[in-house]
PDB file of C-alpha atoms and ligand atoms in Angstrom:
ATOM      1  CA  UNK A   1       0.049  45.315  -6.771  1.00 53.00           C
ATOM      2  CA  UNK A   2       0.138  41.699  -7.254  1.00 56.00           C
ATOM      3  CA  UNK A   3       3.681  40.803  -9.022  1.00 62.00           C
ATOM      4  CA  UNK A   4       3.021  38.067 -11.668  1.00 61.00           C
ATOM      5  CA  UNK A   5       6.218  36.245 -11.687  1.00 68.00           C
ATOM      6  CA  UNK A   6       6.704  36.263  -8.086  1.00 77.00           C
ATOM      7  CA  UNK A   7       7.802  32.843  -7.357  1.00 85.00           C
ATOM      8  CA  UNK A   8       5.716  31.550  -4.437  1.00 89.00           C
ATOM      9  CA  UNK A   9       7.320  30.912  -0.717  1.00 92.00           C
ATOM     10  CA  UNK A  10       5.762  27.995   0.436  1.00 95.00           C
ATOM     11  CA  UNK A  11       5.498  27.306   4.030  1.00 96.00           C
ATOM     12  CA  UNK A  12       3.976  24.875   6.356  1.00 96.00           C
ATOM     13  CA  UNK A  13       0.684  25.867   8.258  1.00 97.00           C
ATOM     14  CA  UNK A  14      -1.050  23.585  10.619  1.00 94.00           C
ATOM     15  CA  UNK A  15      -4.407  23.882  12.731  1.00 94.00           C
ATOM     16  CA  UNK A  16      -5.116  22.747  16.161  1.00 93.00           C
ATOM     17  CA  UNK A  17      -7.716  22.723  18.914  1.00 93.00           C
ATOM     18  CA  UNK A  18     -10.457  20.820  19.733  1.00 92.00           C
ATOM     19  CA  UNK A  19     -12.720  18.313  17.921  1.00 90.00           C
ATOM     20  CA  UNK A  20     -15.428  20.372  16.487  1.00 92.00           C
ATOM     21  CA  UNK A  21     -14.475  23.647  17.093  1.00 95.00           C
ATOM     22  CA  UNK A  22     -14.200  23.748  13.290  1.00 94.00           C
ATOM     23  CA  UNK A  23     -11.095  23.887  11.840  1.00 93.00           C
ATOM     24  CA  UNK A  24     -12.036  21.884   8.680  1.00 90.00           C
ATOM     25  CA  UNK A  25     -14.537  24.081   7.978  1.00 93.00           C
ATOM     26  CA  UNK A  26     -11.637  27.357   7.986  1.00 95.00           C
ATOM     27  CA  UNK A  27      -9.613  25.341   5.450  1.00 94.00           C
ATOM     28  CA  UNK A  28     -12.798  24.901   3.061  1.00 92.00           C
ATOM     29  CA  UNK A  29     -13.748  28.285   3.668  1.00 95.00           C
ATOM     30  CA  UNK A  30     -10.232  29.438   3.063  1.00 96.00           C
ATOM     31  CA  UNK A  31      -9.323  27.280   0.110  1.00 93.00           C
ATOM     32  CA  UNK A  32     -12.642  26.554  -1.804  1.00 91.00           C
ATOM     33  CA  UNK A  33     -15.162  29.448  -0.771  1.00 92.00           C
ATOM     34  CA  UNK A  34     -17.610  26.651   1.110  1.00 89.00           C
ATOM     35  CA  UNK A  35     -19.175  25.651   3.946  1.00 91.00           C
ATOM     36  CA  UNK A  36     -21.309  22.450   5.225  1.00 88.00           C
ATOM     37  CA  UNK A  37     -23.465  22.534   8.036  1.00 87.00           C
ATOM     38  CA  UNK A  38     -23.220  19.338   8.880  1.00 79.00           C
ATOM     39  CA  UNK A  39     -19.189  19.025   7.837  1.00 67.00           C
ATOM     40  CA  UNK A  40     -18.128  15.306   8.297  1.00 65.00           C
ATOM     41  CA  UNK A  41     -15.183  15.287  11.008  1.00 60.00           C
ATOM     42  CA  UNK A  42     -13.512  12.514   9.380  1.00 48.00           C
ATOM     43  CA  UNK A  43     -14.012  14.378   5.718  1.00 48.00           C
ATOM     44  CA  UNK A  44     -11.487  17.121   7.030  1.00 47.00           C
ATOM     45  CA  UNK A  45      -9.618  18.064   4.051  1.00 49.00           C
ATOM     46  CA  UNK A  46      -5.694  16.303   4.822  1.00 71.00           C
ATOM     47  CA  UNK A  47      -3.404  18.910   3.169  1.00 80.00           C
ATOM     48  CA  UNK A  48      -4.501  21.551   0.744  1.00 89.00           C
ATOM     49  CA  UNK A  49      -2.520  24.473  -0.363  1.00 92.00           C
ATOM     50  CA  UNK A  50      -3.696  28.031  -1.130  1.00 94.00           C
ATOM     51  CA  UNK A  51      -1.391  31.410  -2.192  1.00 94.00           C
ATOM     52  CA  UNK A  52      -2.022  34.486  -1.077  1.00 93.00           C
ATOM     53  CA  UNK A  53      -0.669  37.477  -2.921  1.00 91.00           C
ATOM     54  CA  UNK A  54       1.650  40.038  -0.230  1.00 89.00           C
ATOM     55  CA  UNK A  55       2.932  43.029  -2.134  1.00 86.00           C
ATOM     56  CA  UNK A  56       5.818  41.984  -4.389  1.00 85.00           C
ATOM     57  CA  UNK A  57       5.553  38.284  -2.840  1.00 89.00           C
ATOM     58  CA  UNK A  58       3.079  35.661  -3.110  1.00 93.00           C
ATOM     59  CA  UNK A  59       3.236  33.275  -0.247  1.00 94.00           C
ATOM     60  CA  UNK A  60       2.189  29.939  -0.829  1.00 95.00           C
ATOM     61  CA  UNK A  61       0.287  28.111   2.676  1.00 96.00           C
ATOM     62  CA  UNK A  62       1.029  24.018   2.728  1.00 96.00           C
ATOM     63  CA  UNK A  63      -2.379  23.655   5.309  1.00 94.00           C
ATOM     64  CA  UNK A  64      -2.242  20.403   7.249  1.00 89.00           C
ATOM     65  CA  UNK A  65      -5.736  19.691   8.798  1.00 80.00           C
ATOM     66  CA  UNK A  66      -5.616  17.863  11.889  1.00 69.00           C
ATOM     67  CA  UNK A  67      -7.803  14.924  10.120  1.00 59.00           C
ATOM     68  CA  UNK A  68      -9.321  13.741  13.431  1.00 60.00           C
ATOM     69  CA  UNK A  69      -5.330  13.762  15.431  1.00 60.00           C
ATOM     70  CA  UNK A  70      -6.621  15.777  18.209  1.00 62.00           C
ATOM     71  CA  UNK A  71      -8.001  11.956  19.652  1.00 64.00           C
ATOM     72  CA  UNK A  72      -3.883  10.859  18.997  1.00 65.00           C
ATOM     73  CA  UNK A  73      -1.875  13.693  21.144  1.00 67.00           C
ATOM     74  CA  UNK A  74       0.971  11.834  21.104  1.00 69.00           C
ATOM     75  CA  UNK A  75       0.794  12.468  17.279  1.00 72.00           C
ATOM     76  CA  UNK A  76       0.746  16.470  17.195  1.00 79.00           C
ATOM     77  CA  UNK A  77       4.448  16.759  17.435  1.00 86.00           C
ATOM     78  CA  UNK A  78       5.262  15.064  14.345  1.00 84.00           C
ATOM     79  CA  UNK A  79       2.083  17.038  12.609  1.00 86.00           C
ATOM     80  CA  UNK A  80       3.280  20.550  13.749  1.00 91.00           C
ATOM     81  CA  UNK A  81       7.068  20.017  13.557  1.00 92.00           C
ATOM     82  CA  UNK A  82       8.505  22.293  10.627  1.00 94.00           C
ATOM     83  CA  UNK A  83       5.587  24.060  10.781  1.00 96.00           C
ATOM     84  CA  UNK A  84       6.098  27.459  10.519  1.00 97.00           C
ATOM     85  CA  UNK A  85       2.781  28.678  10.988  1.00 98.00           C
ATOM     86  CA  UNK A  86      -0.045  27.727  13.335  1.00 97.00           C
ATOM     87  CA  UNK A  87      -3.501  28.162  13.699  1.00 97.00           C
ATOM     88  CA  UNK A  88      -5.173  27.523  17.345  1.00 97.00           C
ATOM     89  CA  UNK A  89      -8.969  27.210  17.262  1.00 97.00           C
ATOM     90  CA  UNK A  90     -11.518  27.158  19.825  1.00 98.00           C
ATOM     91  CA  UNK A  91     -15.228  27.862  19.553  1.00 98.00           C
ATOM     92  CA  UNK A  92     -16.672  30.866  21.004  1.00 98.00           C
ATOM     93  CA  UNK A  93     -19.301  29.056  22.697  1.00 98.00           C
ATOM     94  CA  UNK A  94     -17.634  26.014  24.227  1.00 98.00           C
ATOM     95  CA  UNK A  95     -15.353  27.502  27.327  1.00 98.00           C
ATOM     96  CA  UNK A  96     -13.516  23.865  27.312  1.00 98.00           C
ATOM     97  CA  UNK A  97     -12.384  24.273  23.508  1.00 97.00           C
ATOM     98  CA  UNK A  98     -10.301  27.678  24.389  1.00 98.00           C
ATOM     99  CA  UNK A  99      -9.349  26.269  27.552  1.00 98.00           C
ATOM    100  CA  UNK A 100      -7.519  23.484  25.511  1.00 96.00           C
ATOM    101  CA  UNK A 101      -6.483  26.024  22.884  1.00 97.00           C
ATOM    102  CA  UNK A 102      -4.399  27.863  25.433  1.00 98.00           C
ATOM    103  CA  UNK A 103      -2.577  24.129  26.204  1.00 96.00           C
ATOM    104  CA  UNK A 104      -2.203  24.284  22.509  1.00 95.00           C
ATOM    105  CA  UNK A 105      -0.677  27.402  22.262  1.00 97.00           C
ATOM    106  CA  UNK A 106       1.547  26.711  25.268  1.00 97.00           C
ATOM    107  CA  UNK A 107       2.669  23.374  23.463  1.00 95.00           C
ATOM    108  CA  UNK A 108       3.460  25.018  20.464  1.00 96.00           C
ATOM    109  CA  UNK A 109       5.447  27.929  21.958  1.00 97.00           C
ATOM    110  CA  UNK A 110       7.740  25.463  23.693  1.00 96.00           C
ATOM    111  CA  UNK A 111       8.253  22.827  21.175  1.00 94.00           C
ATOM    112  CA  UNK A 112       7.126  23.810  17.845  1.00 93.00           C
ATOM    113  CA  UNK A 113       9.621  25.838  15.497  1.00 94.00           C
ATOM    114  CA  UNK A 114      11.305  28.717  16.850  1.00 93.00           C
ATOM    115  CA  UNK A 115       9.755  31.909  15.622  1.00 94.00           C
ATOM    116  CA  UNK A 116       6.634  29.826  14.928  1.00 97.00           C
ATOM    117  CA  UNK A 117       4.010  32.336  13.995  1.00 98.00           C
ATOM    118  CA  UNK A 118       0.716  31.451  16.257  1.00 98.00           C
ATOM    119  CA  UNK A 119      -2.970  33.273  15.358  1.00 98.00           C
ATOM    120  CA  UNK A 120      -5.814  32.300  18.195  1.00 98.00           C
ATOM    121  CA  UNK A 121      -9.238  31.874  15.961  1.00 98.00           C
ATOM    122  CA  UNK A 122     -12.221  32.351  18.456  1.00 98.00           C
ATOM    123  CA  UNK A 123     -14.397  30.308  15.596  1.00 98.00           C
ATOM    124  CA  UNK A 124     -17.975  29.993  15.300  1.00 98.00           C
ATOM    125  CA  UNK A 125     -18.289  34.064  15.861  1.00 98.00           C
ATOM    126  CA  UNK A 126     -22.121  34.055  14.213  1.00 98.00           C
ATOM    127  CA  UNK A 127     -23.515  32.238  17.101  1.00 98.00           C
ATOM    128  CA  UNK A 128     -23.415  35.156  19.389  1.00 97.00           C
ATOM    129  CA  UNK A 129     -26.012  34.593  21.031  1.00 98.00           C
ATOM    130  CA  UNK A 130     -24.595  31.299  22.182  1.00 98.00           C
ATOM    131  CA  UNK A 131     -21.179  33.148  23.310  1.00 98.00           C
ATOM    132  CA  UNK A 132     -19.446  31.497  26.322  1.00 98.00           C
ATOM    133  CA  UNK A 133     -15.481  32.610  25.771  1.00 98.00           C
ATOM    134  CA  UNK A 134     -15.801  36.742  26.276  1.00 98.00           C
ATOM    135  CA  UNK A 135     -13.804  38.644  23.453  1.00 98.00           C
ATOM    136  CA  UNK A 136     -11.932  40.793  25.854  1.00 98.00           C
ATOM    137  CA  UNK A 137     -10.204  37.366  27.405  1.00 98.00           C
ATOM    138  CA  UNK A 138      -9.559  36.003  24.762  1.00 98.00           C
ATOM    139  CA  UNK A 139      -7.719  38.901  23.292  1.00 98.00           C
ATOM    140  CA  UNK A 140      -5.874  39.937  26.311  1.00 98.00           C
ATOM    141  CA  UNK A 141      -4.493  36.387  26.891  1.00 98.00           C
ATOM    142  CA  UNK A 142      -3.829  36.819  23.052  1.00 98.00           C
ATOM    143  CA  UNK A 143      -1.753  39.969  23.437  1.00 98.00           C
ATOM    144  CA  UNK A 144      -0.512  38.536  27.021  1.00 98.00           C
ATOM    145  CA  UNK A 145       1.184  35.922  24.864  1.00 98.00           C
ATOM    146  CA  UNK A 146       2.261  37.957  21.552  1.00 98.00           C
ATOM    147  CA  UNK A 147       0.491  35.767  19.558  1.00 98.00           C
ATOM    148  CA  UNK A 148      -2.061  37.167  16.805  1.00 98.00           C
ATOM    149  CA  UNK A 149      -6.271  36.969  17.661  1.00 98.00           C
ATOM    150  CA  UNK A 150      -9.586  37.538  15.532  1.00 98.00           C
ATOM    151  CA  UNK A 151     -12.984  35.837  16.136  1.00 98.00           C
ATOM    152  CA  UNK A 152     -13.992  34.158  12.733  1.00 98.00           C
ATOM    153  CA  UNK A 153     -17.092  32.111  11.210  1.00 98.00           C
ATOM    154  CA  UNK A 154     -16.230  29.276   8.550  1.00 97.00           C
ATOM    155  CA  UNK A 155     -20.068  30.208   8.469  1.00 97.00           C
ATOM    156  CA  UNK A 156     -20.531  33.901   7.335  1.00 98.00           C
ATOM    157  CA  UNK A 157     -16.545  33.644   6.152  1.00 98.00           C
ATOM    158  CA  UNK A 158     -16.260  36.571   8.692  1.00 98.00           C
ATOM    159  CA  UNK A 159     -12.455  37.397   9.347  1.00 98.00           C
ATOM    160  CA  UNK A 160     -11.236  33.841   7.687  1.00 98.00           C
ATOM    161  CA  UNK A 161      -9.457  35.599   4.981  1.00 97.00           C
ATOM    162  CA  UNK A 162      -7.987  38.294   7.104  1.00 98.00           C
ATOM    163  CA  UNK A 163      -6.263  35.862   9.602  1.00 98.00           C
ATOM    164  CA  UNK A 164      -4.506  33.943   7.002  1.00 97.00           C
ATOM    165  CA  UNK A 165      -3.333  37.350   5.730  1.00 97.00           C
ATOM    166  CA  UNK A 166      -2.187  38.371   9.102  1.00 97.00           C
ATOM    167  CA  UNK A 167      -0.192  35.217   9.261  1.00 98.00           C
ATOM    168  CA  UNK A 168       1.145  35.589   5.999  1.00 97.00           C
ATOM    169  CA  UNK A 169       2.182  39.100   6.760  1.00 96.00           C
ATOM    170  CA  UNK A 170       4.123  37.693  10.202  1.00 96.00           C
ATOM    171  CA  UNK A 171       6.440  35.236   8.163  1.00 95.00           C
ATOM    172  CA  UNK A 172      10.017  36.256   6.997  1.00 86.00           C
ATOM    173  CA  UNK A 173      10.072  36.888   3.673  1.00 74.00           C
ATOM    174  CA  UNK A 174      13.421  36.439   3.024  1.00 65.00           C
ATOM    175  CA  UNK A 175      14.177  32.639   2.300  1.00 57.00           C
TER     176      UNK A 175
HETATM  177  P1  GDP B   1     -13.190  20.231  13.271  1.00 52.32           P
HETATM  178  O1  GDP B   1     -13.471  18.895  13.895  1.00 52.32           O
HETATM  179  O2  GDP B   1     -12.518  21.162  14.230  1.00 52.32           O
HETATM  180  O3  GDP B   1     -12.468  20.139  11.958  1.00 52.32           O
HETATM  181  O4  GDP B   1     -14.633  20.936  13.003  1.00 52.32           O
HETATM  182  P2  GDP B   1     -15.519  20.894  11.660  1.00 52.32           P
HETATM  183  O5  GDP B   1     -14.949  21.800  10.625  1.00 52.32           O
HETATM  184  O6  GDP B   1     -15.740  19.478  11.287  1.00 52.32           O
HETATM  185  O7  GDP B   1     -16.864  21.577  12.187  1.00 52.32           O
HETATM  186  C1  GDP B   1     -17.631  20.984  13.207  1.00 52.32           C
HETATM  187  C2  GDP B   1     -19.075  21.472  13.105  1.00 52.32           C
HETATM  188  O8  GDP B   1     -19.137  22.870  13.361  1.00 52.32           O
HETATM  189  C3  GDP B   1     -19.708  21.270  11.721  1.00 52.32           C
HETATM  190  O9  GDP B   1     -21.075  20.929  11.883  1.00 52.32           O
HETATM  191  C4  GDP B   1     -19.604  22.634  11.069  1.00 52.32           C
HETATM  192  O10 GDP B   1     -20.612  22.867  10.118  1.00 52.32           O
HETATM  193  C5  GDP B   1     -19.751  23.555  12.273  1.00 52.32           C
HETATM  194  N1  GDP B   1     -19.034  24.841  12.095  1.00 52.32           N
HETATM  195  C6  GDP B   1     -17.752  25.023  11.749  1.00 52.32           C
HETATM  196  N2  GDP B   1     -17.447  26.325  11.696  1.00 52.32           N
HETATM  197  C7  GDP B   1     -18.582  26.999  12.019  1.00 52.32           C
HETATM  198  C8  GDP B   1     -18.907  28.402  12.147  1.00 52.32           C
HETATM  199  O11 GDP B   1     -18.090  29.315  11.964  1.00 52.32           O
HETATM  200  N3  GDP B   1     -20.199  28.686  12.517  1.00 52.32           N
HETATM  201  C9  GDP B   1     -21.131  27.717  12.753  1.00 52.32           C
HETATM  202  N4  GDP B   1     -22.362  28.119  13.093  1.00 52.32           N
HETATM  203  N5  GDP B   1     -20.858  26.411  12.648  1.00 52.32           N
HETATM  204  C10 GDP B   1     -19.587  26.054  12.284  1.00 52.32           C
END
């Protein structure tokens, strides 16, 4: 399956939301296999990269954290521009946090790259119990808005793979 000598095609990838909502936590999850309960805000990992092998290609993600720039939102456009990916987190059981995703999402469909490929990530999917965002909105205003959805946990490491996958499956391959 996985073509050695594939030369990778990097691209840009940036996350957004809320403070908290845990988007630190996808990129350690993603890129290192771990997780900290009590994850530092100001620790967020800056820029790490991570391949992921796509049939004959191997696509290489250039992940910008936000690093605490949700406080600066004058900032975000110069963090998402050339982005070519973006991923828009809210936490499942904070209403607010998807609330302000959809502003993100709204943002990013106006003024980030054309054909930027957007995934919603309903975080923090093992506290259930705590569940205050329904999974039917959220995936209707998903599909509403073409843009790609799945509830994850940085926690359990539920669906975090998978949604960088379906990003990486969204992005031309022919650059
Ligand atoms: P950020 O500010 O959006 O980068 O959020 P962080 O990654 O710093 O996470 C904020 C807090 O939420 C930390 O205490 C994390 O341990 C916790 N957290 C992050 N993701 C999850 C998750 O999927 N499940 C649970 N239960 N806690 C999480």
């Amino acid at each position: 399956d996985i073509n050695p000598s594939a030369k990778p095609v990097s691209f840009k990838l940036v996350l957004l939301g809320e403070s908290a909502v845990g988007k630190s936590s996808l990129v350690l999850r993603f890129v290192r296999g771990q997780f900290f309960e009590y994850q530092e805000s100001t620790i967020g990992a800056a820029f790490l990269t991570q391949t992921v092998p796509l049939g004959d290609a191997v696509i290489k993600f250039e992940i910008w954290d936000t690093a605490g720039q949700e406080r600066y939102k004058s900032l975000a456009p110069m963090y998402y521009r050339g982005a070519a990916a973006a991923i828009v987190v809210y936490d499942i059981t904070n209403y607010d946090s998807f609330l302000r995703a959809k502003q993100w999402v709204k943002e990013l469909q106006r003024q980030g790259n054309t054909n930027i490929v957007i995934a919603l990530a309903g975080n923090k999917s093992d506290l259930s119990d705590k569940r205050k965002v329904d999974f039917s909105e959220a995936s209707a205003y998903a599909e509403d808005n073409g843009i790609l959805f799945l509830e994850t946990s940085a926690k359990t490491a539920q669906n975090v793979n998978e949604i960088f996958v379906a990003i990486a499956r969204k992005l031309p391959k022919d650059r």
